[in-house]
Coordinates of C-alpha atoms in Angstrom, one line a residue:
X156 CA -26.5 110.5 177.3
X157 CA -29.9 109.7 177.5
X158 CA -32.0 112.6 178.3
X159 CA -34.9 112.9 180.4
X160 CA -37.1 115.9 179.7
X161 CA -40.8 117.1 180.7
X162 CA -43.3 119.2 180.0
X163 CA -45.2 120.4 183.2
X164 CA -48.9 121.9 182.0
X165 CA -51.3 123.5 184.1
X166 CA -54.7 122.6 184.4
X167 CA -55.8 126.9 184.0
X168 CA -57.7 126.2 180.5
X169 CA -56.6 124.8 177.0
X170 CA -53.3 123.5 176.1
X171 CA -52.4 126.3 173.8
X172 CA -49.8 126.4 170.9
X173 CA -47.0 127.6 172.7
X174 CA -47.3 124.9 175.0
X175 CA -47.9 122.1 173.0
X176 CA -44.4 123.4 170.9
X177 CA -42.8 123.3 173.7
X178 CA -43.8 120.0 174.6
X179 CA -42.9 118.7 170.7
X180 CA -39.1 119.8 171.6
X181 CA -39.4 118.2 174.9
X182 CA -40.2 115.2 173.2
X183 CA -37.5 115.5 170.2
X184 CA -35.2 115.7 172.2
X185 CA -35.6 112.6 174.7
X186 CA -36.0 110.7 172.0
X187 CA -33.3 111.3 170.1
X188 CA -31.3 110.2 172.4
X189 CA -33.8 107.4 173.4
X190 CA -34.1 109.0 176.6
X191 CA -37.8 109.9 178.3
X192 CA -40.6 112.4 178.1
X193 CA -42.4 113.1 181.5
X194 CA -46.1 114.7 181.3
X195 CA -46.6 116.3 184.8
X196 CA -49.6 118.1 185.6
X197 CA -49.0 121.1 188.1
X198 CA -52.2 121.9 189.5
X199 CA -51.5 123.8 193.0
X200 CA -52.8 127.2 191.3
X201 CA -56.4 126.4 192.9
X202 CA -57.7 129.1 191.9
X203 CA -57.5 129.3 188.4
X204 CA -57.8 125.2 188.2
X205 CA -60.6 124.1 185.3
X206 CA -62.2 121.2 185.8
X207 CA -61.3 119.0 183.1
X208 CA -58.4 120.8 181.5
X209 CA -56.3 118.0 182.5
X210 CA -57.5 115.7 180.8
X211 CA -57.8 117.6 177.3
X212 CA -54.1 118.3 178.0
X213 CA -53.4 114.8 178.2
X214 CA -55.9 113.9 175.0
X215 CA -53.9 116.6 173.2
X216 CA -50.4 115.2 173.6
X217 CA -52.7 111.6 172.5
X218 CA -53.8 112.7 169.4
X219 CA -51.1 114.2 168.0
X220 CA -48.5 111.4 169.0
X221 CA -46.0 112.6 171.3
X222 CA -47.6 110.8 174.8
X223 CA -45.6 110.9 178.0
X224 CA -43.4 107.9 178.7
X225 CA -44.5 108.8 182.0
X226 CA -47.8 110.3 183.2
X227 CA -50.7 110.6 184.5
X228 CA -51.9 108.0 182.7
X229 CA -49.4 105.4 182.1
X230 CA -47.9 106.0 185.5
X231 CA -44.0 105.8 185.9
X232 CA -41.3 104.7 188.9
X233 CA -42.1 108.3 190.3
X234 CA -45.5 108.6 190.7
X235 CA -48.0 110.6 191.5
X236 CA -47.6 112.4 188.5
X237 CA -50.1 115.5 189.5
X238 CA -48.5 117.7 192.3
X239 CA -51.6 118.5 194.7
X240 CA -51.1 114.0 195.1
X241 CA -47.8 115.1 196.4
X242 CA -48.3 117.6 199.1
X243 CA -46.2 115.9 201.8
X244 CA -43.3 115.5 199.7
X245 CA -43.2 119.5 199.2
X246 CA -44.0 120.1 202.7
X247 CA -40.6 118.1 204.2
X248 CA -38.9 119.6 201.5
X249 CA -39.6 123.0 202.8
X250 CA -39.1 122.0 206.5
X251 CA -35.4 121.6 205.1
X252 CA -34.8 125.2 203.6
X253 CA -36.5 126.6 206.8
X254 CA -34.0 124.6 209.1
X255 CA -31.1 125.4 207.3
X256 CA -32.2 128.9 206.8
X257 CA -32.8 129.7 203.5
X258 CA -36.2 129.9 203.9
X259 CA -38.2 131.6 206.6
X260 CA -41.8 132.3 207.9
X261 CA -43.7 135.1 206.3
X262 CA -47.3 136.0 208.8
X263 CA -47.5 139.7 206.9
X264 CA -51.5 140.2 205.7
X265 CA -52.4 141.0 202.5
X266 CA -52.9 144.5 203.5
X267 CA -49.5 145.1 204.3
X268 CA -48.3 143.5 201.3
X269 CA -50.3 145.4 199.1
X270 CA -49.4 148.8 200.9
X271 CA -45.9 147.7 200.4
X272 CA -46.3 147.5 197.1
X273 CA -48.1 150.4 196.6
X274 CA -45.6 152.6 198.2
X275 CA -42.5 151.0 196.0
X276 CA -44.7 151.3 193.0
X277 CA -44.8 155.1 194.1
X278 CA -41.4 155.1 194.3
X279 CA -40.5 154.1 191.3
X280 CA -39.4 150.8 191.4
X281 CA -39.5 148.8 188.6
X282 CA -40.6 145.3 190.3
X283 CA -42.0 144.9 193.6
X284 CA -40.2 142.9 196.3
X285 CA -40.7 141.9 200.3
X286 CA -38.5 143.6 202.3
X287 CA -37.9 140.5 204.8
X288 CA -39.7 141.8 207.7
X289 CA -40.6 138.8 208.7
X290 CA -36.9 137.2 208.2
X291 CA -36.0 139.1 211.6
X292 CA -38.9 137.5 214.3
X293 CA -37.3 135.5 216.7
X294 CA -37.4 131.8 216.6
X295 CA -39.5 132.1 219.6
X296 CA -41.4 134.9 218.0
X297 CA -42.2 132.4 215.0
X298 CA -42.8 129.3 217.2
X299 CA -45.9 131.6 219.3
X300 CA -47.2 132.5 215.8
X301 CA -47.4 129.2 215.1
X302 CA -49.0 128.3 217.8
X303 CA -51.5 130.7 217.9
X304 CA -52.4 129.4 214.6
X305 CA -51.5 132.9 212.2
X306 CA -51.7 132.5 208.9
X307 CA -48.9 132.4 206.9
X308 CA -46.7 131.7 203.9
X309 CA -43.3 129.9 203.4
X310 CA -40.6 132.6 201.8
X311 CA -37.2 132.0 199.7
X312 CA -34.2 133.3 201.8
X313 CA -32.6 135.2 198.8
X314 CA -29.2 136.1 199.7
X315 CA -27.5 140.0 198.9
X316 CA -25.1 141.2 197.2
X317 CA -24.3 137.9 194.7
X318 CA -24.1 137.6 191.0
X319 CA -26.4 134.6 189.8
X320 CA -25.2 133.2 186.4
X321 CA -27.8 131.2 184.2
X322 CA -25.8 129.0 181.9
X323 CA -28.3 128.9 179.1
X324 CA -28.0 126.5 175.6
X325 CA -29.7 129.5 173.7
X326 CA -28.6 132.5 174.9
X327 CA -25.8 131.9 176.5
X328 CA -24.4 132.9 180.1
X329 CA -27.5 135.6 181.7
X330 CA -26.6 137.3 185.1
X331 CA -29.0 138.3 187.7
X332 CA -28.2 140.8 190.4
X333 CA -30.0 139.1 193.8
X334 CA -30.9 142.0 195.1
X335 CA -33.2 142.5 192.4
X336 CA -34.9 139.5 193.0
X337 CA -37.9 139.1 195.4
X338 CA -37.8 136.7 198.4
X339 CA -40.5 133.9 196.3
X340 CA -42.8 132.3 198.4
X341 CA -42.6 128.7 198.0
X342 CA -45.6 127.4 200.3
X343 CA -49.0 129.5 199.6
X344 CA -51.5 129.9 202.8
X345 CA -53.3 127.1 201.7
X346 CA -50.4 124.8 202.1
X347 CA -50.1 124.2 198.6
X348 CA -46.8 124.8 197.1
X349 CA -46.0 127.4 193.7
X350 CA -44.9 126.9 190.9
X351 CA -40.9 128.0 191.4
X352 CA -40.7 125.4 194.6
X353 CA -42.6 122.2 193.5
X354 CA -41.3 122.3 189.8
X355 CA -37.9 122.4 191.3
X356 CA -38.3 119.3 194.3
X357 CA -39.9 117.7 190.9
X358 CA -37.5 117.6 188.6
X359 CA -34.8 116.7 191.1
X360 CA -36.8 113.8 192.4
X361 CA -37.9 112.5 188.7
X362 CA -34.0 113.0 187.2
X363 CA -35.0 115.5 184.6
X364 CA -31.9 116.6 183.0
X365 CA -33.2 119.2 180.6
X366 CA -35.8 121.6 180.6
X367 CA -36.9 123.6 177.8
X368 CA -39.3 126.2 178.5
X369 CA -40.2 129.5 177.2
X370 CA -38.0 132.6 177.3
X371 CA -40.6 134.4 179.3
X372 CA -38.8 132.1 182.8
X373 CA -35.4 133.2 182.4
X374 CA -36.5 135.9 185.3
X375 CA -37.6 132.7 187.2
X376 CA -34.5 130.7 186.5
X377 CA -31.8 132.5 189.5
X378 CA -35.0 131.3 192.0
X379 CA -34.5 127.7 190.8
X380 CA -30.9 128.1 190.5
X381 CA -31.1 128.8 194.5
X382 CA -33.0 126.2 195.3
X383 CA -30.6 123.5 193.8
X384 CA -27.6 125.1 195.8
X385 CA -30.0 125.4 199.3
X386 CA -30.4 122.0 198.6
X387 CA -27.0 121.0 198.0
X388 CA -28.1 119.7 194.1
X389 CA -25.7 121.8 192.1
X390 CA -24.2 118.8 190.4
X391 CA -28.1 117.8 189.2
X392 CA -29.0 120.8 188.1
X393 CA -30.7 120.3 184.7
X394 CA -29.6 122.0 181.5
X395 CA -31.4 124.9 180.8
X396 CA -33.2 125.6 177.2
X397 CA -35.1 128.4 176.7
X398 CA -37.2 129.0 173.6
X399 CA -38.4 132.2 171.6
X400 CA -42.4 132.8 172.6
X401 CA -44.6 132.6 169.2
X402 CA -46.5 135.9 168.3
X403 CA -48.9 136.7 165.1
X404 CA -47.5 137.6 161.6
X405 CA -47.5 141.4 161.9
X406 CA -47.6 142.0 165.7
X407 CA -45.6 142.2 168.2
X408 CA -47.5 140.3 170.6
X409 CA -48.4 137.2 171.7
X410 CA -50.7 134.3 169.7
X411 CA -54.5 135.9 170.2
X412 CA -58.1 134.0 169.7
X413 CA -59.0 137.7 167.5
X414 CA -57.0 136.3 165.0
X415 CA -57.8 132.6 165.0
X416 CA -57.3 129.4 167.1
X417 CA -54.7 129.5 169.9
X418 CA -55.7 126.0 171.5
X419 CA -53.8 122.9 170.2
X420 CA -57.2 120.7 170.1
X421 CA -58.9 123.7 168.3
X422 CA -56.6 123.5 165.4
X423 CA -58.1 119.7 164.7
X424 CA -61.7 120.5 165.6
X425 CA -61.5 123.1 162.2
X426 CA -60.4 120.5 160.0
X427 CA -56.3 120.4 160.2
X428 CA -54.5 117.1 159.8
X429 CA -52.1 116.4 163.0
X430 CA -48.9 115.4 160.9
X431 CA -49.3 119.1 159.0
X432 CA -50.0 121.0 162.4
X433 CA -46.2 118.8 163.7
X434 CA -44.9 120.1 160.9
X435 CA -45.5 123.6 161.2
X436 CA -45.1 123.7 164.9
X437 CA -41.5 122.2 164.0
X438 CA -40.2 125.2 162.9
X439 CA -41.8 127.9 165.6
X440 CA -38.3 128.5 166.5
X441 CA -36.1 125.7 165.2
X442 CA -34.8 125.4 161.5
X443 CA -32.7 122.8 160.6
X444 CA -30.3 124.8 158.3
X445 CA -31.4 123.4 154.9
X446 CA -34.4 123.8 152.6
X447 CA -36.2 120.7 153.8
X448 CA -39.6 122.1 155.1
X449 CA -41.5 118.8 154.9
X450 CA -40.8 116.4 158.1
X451 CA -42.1 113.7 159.8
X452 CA -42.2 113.2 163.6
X453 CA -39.4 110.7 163.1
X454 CA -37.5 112.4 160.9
X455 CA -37.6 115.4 163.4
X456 CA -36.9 113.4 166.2
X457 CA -33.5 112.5 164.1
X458 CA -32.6 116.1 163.0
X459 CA -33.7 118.2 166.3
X460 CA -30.6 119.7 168.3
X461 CA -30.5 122.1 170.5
X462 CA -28.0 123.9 168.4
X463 CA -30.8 124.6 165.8
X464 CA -33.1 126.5 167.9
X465 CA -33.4 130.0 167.0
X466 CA -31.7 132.5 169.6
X467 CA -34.3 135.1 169.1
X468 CA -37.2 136.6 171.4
X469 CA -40.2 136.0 169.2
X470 CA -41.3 133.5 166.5
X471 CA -43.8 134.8 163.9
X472 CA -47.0 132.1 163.5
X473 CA -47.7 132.6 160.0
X474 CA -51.1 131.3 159.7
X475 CA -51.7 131.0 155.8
X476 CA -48.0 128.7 156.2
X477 CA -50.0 126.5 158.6
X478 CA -52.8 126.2 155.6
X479 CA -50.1 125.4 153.0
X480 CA -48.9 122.8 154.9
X481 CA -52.3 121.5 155.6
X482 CA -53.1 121.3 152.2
X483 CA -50.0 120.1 151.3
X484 CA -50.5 116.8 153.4
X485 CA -54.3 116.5 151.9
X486 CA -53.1 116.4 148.7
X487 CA -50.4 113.8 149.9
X488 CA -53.5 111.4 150.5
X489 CA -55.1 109.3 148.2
X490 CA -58.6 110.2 147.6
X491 CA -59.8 107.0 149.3
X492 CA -57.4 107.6 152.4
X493 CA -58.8 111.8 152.4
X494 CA -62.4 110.2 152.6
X495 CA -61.6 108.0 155.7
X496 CA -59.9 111.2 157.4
X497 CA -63.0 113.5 156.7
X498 CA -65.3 110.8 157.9
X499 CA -63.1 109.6 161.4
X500 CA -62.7 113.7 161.7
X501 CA -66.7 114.9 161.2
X502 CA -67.6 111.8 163.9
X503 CA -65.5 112.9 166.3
X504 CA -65.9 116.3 165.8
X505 CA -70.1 116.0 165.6
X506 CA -70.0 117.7 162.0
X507 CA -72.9 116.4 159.3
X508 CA -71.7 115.3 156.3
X509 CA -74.1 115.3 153.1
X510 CA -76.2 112.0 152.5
X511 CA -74.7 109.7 149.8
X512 CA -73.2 106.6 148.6
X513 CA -69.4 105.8 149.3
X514 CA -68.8 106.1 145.6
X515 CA -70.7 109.6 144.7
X516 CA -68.6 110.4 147.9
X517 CA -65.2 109.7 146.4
X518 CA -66.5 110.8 143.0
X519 CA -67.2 115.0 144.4
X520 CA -63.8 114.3 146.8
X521 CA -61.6 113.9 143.7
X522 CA -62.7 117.0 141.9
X523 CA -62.2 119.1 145.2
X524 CA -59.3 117.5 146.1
X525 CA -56.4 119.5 145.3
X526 CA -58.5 122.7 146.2
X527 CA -59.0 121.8 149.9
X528 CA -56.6 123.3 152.4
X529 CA -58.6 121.8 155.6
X530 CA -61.2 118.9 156.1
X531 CA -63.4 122.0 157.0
X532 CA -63.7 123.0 153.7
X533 CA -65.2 119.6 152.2
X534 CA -68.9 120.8 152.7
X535 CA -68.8 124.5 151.6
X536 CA -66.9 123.7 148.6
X537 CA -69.4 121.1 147.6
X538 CA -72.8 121.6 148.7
X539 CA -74.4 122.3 145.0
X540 CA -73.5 118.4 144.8
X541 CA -75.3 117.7 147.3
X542 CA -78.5 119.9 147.2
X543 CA -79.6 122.3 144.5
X544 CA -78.0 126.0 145.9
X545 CA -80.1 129.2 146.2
X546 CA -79.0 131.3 143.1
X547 CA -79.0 135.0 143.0
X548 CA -80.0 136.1 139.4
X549 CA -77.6 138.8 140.3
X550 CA -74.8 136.4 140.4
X551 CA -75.6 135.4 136.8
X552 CA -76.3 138.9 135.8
X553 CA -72.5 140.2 136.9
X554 CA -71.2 138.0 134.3
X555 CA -73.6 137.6 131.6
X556 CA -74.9 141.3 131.6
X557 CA -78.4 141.7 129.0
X558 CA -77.7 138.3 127.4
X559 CA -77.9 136.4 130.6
X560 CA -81.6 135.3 130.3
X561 CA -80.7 134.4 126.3
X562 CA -77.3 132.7 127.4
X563 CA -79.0 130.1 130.2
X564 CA -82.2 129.8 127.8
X565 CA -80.1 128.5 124.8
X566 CA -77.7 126.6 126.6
X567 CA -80.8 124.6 128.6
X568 CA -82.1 124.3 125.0
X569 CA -78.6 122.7 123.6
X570 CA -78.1 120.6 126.7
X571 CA -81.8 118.9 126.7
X572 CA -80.3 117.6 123.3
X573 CA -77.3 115.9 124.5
X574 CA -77.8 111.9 124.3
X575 CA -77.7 110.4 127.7
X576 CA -74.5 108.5 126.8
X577 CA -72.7 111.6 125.6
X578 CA -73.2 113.5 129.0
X579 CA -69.3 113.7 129.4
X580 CA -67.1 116.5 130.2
X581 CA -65.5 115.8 126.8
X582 CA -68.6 116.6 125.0
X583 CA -70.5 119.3 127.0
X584 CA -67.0 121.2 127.0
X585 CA -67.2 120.8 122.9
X586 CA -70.7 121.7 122.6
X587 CA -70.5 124.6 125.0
X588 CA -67.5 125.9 123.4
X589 CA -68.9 126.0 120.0
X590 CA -71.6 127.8 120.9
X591 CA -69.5 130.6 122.8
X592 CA -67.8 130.8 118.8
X593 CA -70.8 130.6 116.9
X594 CA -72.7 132.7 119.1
X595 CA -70.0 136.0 119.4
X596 CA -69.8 135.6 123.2
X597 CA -66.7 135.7 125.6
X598 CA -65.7 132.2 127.3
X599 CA -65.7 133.8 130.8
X600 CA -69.4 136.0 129.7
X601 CA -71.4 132.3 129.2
X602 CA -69.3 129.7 131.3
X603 CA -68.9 131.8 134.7
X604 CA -73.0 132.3 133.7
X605 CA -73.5 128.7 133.4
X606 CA -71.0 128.4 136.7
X607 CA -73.6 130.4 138.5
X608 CA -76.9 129.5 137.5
X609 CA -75.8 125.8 138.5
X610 CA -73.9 126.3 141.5
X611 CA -74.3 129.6 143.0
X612 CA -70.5 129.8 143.4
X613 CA -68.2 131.4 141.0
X614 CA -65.1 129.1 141.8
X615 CA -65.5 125.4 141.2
X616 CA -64.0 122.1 140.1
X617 CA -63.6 122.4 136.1
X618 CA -67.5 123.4 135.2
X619 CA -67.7 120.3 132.7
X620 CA -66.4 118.3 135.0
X621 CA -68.8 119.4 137.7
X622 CA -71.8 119.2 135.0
X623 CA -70.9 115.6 134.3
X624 CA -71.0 114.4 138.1
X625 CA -74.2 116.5 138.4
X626 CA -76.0 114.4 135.9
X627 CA -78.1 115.7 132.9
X628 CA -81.4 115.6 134.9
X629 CA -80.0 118.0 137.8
X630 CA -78.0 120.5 135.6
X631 CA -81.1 120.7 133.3
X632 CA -83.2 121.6 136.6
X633 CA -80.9 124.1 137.8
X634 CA -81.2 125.6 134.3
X635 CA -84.7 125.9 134.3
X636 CA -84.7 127.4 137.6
X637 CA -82.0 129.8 137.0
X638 CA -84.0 131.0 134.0
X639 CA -87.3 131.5 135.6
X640 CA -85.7 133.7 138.1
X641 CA -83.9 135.5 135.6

């Protein structure tokens, strides 16, 4: 069967990382049965609509490959695929529920429906719901309303007293009692539809077969579930997949910005590489029973099933997993490869890069290449290649102690020696050692010095290795400087 799936964003603010898994499973899983994924953009919430979220959703879903075979975009044999292009449709959709009577006018204010819910919230209810006042005004009562041009909105008919079932491919069978469920309103005031009536007319009209979604709708899922019967669709209902929400490593709640990006785009702007962010977003709730952690879109387009989705309520987002990946696939890279990434990445992302040659470039990139976990890191863990660093003589002084002024003095004095031709990190690690012997000193008391008078930092590349890139005429000036200040 090929399967038809969607992911249905709205344009409220950035497609966060919740969303943009749930659109990677949406994805898997028309493709693996060659099926299609439909991007639909559900903007009828006016009032919290951001100009130009919609289009950063869409560039998301671009840049890390999984684009809709139908969109916004590309277009598709159902267009338009933005609702507020399709207010018509939703409007002779409705027309239909109210004539058969399973939906109804509502003309109640906003102050009555606010001291309704103030007096059941007094009472001790546990949700608020409208108590179908309106259900019982005439049809000649309504049609004077109408005419006299009240405002109003368009409510679900919920029926009493029945037992909804929710066959869901996760949890299982879920029952809802309908007279715990509120009478929904399907058309707002301002004639635009919500969310629980256009996403339904939607994905009848567009043949989505499968909708995976968050667990936080399964409350929503009896509405829809009444809206395919009103309609007489119960043989198109789609198959419903609901999927654990993601929450911080050591909470309990939800993904937060105090803790770091929660935006899909945001995780490329600081430096990650798309095909590590996939990766880790993979398994936010699906594992595929082995001890493969390593995949590539194809291969989890191949593997996913809805079988292998984790039947739990939240998915920890281990952050410092996200890193390992991300530094797993940098290291994957040649160094040549890396290079092009940090470039295409600090263009597009307006971050300056030191000044140099292609080939000094590569030549600092392969001694900090197995240390970088993000493209972010490229400049902080190599400025003192690229400009001589601000030292703090206590820096120097933590390791070196008294001898700290004799330590830099004598090794500027040994290094001032060194032929030109024997500047390697061969030789200065031979010279350097030999004087740590000959002098009585600890290794870590006069190379973590040397570390710090040259770089300021007291983790880098091999220090020989460093000093040798440097060149002889920039390690001896660092020297010299270090000293004065010491």
């Amino acid at each position: 069967m090929k399967m038809r799936t969607r992911i249905a964003p709205s344009p409220t603010g950035e497609f966060q990382l919740g969303n943009f898994r749930t659109a990677l499973y949406n994805y898997a899983l028309a493709k693996n049965t060659s099926g299609a994924f439909v991007v639909r953009v559900e903007d009828t919430d006016r009032n919290r609509y951001v100009e130009g979220s919609m289009e950063r959703t869409l560039e998301v879903l671009e840049k890390y490959g999984i684009p809709g075979d139908e969109s916004p975009l590309v277009g598709g044999p159902y267009e338009p695929y933005i609702q507020s292009q399709r207010l018509e449709l939703y409007k002779e959709y409705a027309k239909k529920l109210l004539d058969s009577g399973h939906a109804y006018y509502c003309f109640c204010s906003k102050e009555r429906l606010e001291e309704l819910r103030d007096g059941q919230r007094k009472s001790g209810m546990a949700a608020t719901r409208y108590d179908k006042k309106c259900l019982s005004l005439s049809s000649e009562e309504v049609q004077k309303k109408l005419d006299q041009g009240e405002p109003y909105v368009i409510r679900l008919n919920v029926p009493k007293d029945e037992l909804i079932k929710v066959d869901d491919l996760v949890y299982g069978e879920i029952t809802f009692d309908s007279n715990q469920i509120d009478d929904q309103v399907l058309i707002k005031g301002d004639g635009f539809p919500t969310y629980h009536f256009a996403v339904v007319v939607d994905d009848y009209i567009m043949n989505i077969t499968h909708i995976l979604r968050g667990n936080d709708w399964i409350p929503s899922t009896p509405k829809h579930i009444l809206l395919y019967r009103f309609f007489g669709w119960e043989d198109r209902t789609p198959k419903f997949i609901h999927l654990p929400l993601l929450k911080e490593l050591g909470s309990s709640k939800k993904l937060s910005k105090r803790f770091g990006a929660v935006a899909a785009m945001d995780f490329l702007k600081q430096g990650y590489l798309r095909e590590a962010v996939l990766n880790f977003v993979m398994f936010l709730g699906w594992n595929p029973g082995t001890e493969k952690e390593i995949y590539s879109l194809d291969e989890f387009i191949k593997d996913f099933t809805i079988e292998k989705i984790g039947k739990t309520d939240l998915v920890v987002m281990d952050r410092e997993k996200l890193l390992w990946y991300n530094g797993h696939y940098i290291r994957s890279l040649s160094v040549e490869d890396l290079m092009l990434r940090l470039a295409a990445w600090a263009q597009e992302h307006e971050i300056e890069l030191p000044q140099a040659d292609k080939k000094y470039h590569l030549e600092v990139l392969s001694l900090v290449h197995e240390r970088m976990k993000t493209l972010s890191e490229f400049v902080p863990l190599t400025h003192y290649f690229y400009a001589d660093p601000k030292v703090d003589p206590s820096l120097i002084v933590s390791f070196g102690g008294d001898e700290s002024a004799r330590i830099i003095k004598d090794l500027l004095s040994l290094y001032k020696a060194v032929d030109p031709k024997k500047w390697t990190s061969a030789d200065l690690d031979e010279l350097s050692h030999s004087y740590v012997t000959n002098g009585g000193y600890k290794t870590k008391q006069v190379f973590m010095s040397l570390r710090a008078a040259v770089t300021s930092e007291t983790a880098t590349p091999p220090i020989f290795d460093t000093l040798e890139l440097l060149g002889k005429e920039t390690t001896l000036r660092r020297l010299d400087s270090a000293l004065a200040r010491l």
